[in-house]
Short mmCIF file of C-alpha atoms and ligand atoms in Angstrom, two decimals:
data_model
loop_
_atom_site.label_atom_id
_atom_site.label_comp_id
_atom_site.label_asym_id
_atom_site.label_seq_id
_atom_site.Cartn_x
_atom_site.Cartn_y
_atom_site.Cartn_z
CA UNK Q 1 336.38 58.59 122.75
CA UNK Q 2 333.12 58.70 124.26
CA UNK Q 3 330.45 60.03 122.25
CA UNK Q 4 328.56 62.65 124.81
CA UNK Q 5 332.11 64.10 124.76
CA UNK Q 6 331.14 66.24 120.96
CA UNK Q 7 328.47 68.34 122.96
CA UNK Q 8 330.66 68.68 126.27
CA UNK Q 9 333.19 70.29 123.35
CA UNK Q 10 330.38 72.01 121.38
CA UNK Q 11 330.24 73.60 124.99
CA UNK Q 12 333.95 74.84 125.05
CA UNK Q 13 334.03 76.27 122.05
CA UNK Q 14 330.48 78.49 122.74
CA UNK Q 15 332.16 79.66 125.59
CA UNK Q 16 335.36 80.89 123.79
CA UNK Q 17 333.47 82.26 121.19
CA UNK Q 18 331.28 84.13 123.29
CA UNK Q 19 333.77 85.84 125.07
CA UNK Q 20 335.81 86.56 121.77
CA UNK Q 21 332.95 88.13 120.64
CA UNK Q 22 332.87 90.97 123.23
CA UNK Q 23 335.61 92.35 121.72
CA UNK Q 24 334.67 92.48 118.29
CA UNK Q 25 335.45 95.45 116.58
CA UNK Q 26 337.40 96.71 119.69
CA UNK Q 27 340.54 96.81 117.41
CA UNK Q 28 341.88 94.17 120.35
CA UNK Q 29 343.28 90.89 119.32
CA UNK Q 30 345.46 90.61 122.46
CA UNK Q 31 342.64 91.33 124.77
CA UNK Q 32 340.22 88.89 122.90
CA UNK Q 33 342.52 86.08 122.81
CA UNK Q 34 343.01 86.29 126.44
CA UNK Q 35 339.13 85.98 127.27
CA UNK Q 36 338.72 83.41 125.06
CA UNK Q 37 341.25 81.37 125.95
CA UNK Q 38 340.31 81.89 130.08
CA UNK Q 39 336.95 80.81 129.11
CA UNK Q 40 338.12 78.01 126.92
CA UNK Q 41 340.69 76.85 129.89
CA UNK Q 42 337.60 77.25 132.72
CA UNK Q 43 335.33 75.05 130.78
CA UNK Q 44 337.77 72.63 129.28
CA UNK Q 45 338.42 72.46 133.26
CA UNK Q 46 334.86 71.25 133.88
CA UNK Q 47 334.50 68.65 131.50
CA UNK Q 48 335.21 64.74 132.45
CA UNK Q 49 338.28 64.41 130.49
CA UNK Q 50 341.98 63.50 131.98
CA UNK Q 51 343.16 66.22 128.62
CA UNK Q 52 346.84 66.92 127.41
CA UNK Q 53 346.66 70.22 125.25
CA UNK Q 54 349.36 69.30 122.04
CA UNK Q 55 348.31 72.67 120.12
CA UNK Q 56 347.49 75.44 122.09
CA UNK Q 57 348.89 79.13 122.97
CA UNK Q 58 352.37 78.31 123.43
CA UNK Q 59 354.90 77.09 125.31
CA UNK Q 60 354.92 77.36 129.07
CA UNK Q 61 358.01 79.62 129.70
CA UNK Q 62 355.90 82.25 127.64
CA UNK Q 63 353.66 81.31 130.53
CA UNK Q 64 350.43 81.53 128.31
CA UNK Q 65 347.12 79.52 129.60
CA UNK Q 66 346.11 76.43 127.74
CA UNK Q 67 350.21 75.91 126.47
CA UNK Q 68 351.27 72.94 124.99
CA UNK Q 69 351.88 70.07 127.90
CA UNK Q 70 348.99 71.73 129.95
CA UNK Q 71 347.12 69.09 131.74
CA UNK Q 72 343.15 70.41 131.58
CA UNK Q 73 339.94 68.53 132.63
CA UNK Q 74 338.80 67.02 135.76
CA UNK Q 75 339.02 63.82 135.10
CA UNK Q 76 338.13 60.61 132.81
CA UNK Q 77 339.50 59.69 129.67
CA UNK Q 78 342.94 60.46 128.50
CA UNK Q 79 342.77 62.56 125.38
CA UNK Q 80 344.61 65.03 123.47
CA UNK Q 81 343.09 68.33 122.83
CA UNK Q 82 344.53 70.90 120.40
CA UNK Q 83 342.95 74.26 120.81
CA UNK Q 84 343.00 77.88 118.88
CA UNK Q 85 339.96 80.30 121.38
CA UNK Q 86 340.39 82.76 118.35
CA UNK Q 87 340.91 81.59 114.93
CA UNK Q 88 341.33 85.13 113.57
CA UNK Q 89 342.27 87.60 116.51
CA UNK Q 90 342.70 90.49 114.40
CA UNK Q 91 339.52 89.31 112.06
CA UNK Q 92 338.01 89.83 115.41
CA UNK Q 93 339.09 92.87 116.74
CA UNK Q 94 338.65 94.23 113.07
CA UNK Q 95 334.71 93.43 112.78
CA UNK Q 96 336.01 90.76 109.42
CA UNK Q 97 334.09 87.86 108.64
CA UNK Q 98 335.00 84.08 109.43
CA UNK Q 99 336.62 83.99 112.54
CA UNK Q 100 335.71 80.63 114.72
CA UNK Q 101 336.84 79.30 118.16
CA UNK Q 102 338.26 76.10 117.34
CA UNK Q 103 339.08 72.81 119.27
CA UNK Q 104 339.89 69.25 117.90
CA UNK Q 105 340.66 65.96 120.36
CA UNK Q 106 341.30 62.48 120.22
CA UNK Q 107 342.79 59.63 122.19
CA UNK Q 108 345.86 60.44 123.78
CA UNK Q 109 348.66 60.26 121.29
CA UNK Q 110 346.21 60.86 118.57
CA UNK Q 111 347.20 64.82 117.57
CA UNK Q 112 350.33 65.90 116.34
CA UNK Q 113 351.92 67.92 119.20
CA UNK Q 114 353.77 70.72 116.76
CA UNK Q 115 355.47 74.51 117.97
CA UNK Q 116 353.82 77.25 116.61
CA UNK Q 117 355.27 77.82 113.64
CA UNK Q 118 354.61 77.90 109.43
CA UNK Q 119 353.05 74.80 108.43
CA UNK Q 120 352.66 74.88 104.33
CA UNK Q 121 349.59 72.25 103.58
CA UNK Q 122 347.60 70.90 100.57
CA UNK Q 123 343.79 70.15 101.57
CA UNK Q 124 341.12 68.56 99.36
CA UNK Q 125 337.90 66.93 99.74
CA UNK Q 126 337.02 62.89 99.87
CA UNK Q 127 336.93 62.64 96.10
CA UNK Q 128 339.99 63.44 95.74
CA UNK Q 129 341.50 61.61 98.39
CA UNK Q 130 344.54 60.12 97.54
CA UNK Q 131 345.81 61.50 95.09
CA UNK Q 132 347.75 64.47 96.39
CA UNK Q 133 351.27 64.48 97.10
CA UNK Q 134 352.98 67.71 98.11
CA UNK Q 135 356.72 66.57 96.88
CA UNK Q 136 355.11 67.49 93.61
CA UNK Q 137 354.75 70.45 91.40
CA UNK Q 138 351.41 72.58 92.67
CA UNK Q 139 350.71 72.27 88.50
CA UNK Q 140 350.66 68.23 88.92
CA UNK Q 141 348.66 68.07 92.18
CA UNK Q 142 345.85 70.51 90.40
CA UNK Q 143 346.08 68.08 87.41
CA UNK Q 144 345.44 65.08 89.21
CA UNK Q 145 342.56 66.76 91.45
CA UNK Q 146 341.19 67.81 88.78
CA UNK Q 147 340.66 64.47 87.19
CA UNK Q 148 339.49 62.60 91.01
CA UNK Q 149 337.14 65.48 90.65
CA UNK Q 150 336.47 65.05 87.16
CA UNK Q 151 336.03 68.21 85.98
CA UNK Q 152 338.16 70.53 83.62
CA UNK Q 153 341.00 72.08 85.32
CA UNK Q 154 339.67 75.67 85.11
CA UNK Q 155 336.70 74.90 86.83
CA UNK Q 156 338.93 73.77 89.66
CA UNK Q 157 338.42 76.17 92.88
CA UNK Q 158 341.58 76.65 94.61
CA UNK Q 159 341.54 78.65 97.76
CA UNK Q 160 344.89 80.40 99.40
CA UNK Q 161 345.67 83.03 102.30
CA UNK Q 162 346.04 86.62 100.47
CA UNK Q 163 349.21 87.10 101.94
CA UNK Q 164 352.20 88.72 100.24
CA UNK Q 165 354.17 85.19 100.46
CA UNK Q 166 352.30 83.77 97.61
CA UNK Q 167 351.22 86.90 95.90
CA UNK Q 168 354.11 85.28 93.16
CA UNK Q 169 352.03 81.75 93.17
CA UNK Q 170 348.44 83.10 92.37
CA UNK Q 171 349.98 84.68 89.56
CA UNK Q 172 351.60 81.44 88.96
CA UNK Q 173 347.76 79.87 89.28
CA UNK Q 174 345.95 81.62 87.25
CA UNK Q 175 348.71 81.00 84.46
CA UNK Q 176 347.91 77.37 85.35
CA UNK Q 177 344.22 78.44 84.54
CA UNK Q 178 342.64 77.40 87.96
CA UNK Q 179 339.81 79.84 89.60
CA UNK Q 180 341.67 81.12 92.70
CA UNK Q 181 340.05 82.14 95.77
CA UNK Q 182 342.24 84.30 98.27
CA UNK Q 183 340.70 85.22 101.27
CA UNK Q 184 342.57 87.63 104.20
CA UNK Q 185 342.92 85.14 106.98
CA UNK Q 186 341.37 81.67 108.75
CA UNK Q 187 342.69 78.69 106.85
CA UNK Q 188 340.40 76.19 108.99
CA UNK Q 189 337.54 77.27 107.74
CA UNK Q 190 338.86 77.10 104.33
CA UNK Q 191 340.29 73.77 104.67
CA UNK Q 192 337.12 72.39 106.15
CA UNK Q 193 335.65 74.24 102.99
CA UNK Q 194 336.73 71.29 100.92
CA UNK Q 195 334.89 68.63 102.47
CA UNK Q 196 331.48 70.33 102.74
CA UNK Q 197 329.64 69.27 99.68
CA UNK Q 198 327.69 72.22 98.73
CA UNK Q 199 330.36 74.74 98.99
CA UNK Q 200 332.52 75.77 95.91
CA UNK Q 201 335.79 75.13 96.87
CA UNK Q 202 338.14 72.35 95.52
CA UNK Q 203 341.22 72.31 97.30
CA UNK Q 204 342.77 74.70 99.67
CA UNK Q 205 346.40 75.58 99.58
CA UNK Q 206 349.09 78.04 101.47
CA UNK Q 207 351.36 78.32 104.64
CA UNK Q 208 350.00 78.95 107.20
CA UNK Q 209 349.90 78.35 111.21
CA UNK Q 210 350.95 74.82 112.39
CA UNK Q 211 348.26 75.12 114.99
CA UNK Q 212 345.70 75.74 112.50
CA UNK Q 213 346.97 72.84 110.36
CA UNK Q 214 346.80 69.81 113.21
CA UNK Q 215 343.62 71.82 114.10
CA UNK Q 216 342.39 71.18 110.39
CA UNK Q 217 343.53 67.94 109.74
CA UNK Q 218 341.39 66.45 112.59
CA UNK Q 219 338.53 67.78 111.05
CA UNK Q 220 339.62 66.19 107.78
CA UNK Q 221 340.18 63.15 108.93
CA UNK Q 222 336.79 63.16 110.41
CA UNK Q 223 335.28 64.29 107.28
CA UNK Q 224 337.09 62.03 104.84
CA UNK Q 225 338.87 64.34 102.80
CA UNK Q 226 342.78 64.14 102.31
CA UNK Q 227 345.56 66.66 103.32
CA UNK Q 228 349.11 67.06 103.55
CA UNK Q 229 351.76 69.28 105.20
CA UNK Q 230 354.91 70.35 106.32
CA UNK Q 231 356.63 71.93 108.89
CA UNK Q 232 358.41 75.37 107.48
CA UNK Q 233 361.14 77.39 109.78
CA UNK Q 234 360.14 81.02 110.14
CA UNK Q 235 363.39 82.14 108.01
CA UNK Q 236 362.19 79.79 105.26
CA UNK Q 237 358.34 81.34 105.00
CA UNK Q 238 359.24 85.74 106.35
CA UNK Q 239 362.76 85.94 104.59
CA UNK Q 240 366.10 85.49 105.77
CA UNK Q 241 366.23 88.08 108.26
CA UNK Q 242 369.07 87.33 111.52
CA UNK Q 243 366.11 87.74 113.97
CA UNK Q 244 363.79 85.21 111.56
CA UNK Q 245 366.94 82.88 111.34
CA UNK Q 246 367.22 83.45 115.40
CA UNK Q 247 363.36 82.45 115.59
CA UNK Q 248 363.51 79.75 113.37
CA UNK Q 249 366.42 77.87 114.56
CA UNK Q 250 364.78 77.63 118.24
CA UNK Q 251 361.28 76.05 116.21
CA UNK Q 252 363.80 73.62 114.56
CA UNK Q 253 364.95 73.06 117.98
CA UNK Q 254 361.97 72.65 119.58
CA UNK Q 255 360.91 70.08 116.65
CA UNK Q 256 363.96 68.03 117.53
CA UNK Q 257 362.94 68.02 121.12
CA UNK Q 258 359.07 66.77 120.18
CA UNK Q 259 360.50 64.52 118.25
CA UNK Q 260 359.07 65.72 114.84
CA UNK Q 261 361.02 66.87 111.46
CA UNK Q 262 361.00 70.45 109.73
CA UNK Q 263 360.54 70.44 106.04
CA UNK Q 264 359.37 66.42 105.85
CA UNK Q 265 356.38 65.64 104.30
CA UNK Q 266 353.47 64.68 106.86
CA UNK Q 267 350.31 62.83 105.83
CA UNK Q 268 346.97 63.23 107.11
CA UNK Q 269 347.66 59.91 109.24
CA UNK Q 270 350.78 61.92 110.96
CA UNK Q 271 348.48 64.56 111.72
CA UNK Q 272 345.64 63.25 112.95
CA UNK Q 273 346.47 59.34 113.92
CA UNK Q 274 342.81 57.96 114.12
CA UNK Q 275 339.06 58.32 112.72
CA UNK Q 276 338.13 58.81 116.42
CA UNK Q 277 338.49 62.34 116.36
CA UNK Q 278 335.76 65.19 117.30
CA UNK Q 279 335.85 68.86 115.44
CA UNK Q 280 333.82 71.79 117.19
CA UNK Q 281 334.08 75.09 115.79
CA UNK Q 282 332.06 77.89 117.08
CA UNK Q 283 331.73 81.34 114.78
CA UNK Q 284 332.79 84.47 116.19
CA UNK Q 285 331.76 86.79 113.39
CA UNK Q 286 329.61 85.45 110.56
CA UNK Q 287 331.44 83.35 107.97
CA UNK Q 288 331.01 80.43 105.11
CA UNK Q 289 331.27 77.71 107.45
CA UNK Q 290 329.00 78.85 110.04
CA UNK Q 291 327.50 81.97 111.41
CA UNK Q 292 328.06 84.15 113.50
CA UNK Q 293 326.91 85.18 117.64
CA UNK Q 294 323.61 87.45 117.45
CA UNK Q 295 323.48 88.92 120.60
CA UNK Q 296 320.52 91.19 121.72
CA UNK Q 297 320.83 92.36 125.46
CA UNK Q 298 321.56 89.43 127.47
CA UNK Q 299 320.59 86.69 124.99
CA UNK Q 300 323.03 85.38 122.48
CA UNK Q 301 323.09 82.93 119.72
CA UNK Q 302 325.71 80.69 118.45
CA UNK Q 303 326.05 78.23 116.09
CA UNK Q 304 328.66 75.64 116.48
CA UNK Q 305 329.74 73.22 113.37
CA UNK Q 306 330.53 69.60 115.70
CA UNK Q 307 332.15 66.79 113.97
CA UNK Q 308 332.39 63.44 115.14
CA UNK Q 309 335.04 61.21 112.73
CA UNK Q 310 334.08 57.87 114.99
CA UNK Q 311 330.57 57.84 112.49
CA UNK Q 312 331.43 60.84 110.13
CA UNK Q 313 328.43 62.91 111.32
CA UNK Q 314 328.68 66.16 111.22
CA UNK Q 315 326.33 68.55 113.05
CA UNK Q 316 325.18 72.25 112.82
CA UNK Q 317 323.59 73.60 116.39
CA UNK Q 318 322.04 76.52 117.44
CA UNK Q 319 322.49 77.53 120.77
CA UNK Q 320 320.60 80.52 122.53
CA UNK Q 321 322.35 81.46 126.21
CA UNK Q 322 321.19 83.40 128.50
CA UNK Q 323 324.35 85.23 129.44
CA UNK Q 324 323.00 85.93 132.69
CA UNK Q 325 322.54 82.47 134.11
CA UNK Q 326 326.19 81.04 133.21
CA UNK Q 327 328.92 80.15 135.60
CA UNK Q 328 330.65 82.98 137.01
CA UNK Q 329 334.19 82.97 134.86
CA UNK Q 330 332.16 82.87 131.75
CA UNK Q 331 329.40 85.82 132.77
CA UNK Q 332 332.60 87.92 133.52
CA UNK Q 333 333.85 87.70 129.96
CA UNK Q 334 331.01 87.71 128.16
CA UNK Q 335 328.42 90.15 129.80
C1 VTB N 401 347.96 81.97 109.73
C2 VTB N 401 346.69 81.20 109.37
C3 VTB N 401 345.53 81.62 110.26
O1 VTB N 401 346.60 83.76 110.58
O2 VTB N 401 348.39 81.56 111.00
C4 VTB N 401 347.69 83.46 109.71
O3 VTB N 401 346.92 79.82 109.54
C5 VTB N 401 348.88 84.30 110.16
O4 VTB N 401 349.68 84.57 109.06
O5 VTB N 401 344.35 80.97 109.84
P1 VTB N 401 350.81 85.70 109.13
O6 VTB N 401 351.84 85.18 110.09
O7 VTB N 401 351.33 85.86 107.76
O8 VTB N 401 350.15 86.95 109.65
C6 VTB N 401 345.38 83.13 110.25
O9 VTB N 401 344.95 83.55 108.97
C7 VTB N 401 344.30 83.58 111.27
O10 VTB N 401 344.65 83.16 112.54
#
């Protein structure tokens, strides 16, 4: 991929973030979403890329914007671009820290193209690469992090989604004496956590989104560290329920049809098939990875986190727009 492509991204993901951010606290996750992602489409629509979204908003019978097949860009390279405008719609709309507009691409066929559905993954930094393997016991994986890492096994920092699904396995952590992290939402921050060397955290663990995951693991890959998934059918993650059996049996359809297996074990390399892979993530609200947009009347400031795996740079930039002076489909959601 070309390299003046990162910015052109960096670009995208200001954009979204800036219009999520008009809605913060506005106890709106649907109306967010839909700026961002009309901003995200508009500007994705303006850069020189021939662009097949894999992850985005959907599929396009729920006739979202930016769904999965969707053809954006006006021209150049072929690349595939997996998007999430809002990593945290409700962390947005509730005024929470650590929500991000997110986008990853590489070379076409690069990105896993995945449903939205549960993905359950196992992230840890380059010094540990290697040696996780999620067809064994949590316990083991810790173990043998642990020693890549080399440190004692309760100064490992594990971090995991506080949701009620593993509320049984941090009980089960702690008994396995690692320090355990839970936060309330946004596993791509947390996974990219990992691989930035002067944060705390070890490894990152839970199910979460399958968008979020491919999302992540481009940003691994580009980073060095290691991770591994799997696919997980809605009944299998929310509980047997008729309509979660209903739901799930259409994702396990819809695997079938892309070609892709629930419940197998994916590697980093499934994920994400090449180095050559660009990260930009803008922050909505302020957060560990980044901060947040400061706006003061018309003037706002973001700062985007842009990774480019092709060299393994990664970059932190300030922006300051004048809200005024940008195109018209981005003044009208972000004014
Ligand atoms: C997951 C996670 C995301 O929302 O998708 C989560 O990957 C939703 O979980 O990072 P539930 O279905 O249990 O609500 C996030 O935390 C934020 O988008």
């Amino acid at each position: 991929m070309k390299g003046d492509l990162a910015i052109a991204f960096a670009r995208v993901t200001e954009g979204a973030a800036l219009a999520g951010h008009k809605w913060l606290g506005r106890g709106d996750k649907i109306a967010a979403d839909n700026a961002a992602v009309e901003v995200m489409r508009t500007l994705l629509n303006h850069t020189n890329i021939n662009g097949e979204i894999v992850i985005g908003e959907g599929e396009i019978d729920e006739a979202p914007m930016l769904y999965i097949g969707e053809h954006v860009g006006c021209g150049g390279c072929a690349v595939d671009i997996a998007v999430d405008p809002i990593e945290g719609t409700r962390m947005t709309a509730m005024g929470q820290n650590n929500a991000l507009a997110v986008l990853a691409a590489g070379d076409k066929g690069c990105l896993l193209k995945a449903p939205d559905m549960y993905m359950e993954k196992l992230v840890v930094g380059p010094q540990a690469k290697g040696v996780i393997d999620l067809d064994k016991p949590l316990a083991d994986n810790f173990a043998a992090i642990a020693k890549a890492l080399n440190k004692p096994l309760s100064e490992l920092v594990v971090t995991i989604l506080a949701k009620p699904r593993h509320d049984q396995l941090i009980t089960e952590m702690h008994a396995m004496g690692v320090r355990v992290f839970a936060f309330p939402d946004g596993d791509v921050a947390a996974a990219i956590l990992t691989c930035i060397p002067e944060s705390d955290v070890d490894v990152m663990y839970c199910i979460g989104g399958a968008p979020e995951g491919v999302v992540s693991a481009a940003a691994i890959r580009a980073l060095g560290g290691d991770m591994q998934g799997r696919l997980l059918p809605r009944h299998h993650v929310k509980g047997d329920t008729e309509e979660n059996r209903r739901l799930g049996e259409m994702e396990i359809r819809r695997c079938a049809e892309m070609g892709i297996e629930p419940n197998k074990l994916l590697r980093l390399e499934d994920m994400a098939r090449s180095d050559d892979v660009i990260f930009a993530g803008t922050g909505i609200t302020k957060g560990d990875l980044v901060e947040g947009i400061q706006r003061r009347g018309n003037i706002a400031t973001t700062e985007t986190l842009l990774i480019s795996g092709k060299c393994g740079t990664m970059r932190r930039i300030q922006s300051s727009y004048d809200l005024n002076r940008q195109d018209e489909a981005v003044k009208q959601h972000t004014l």
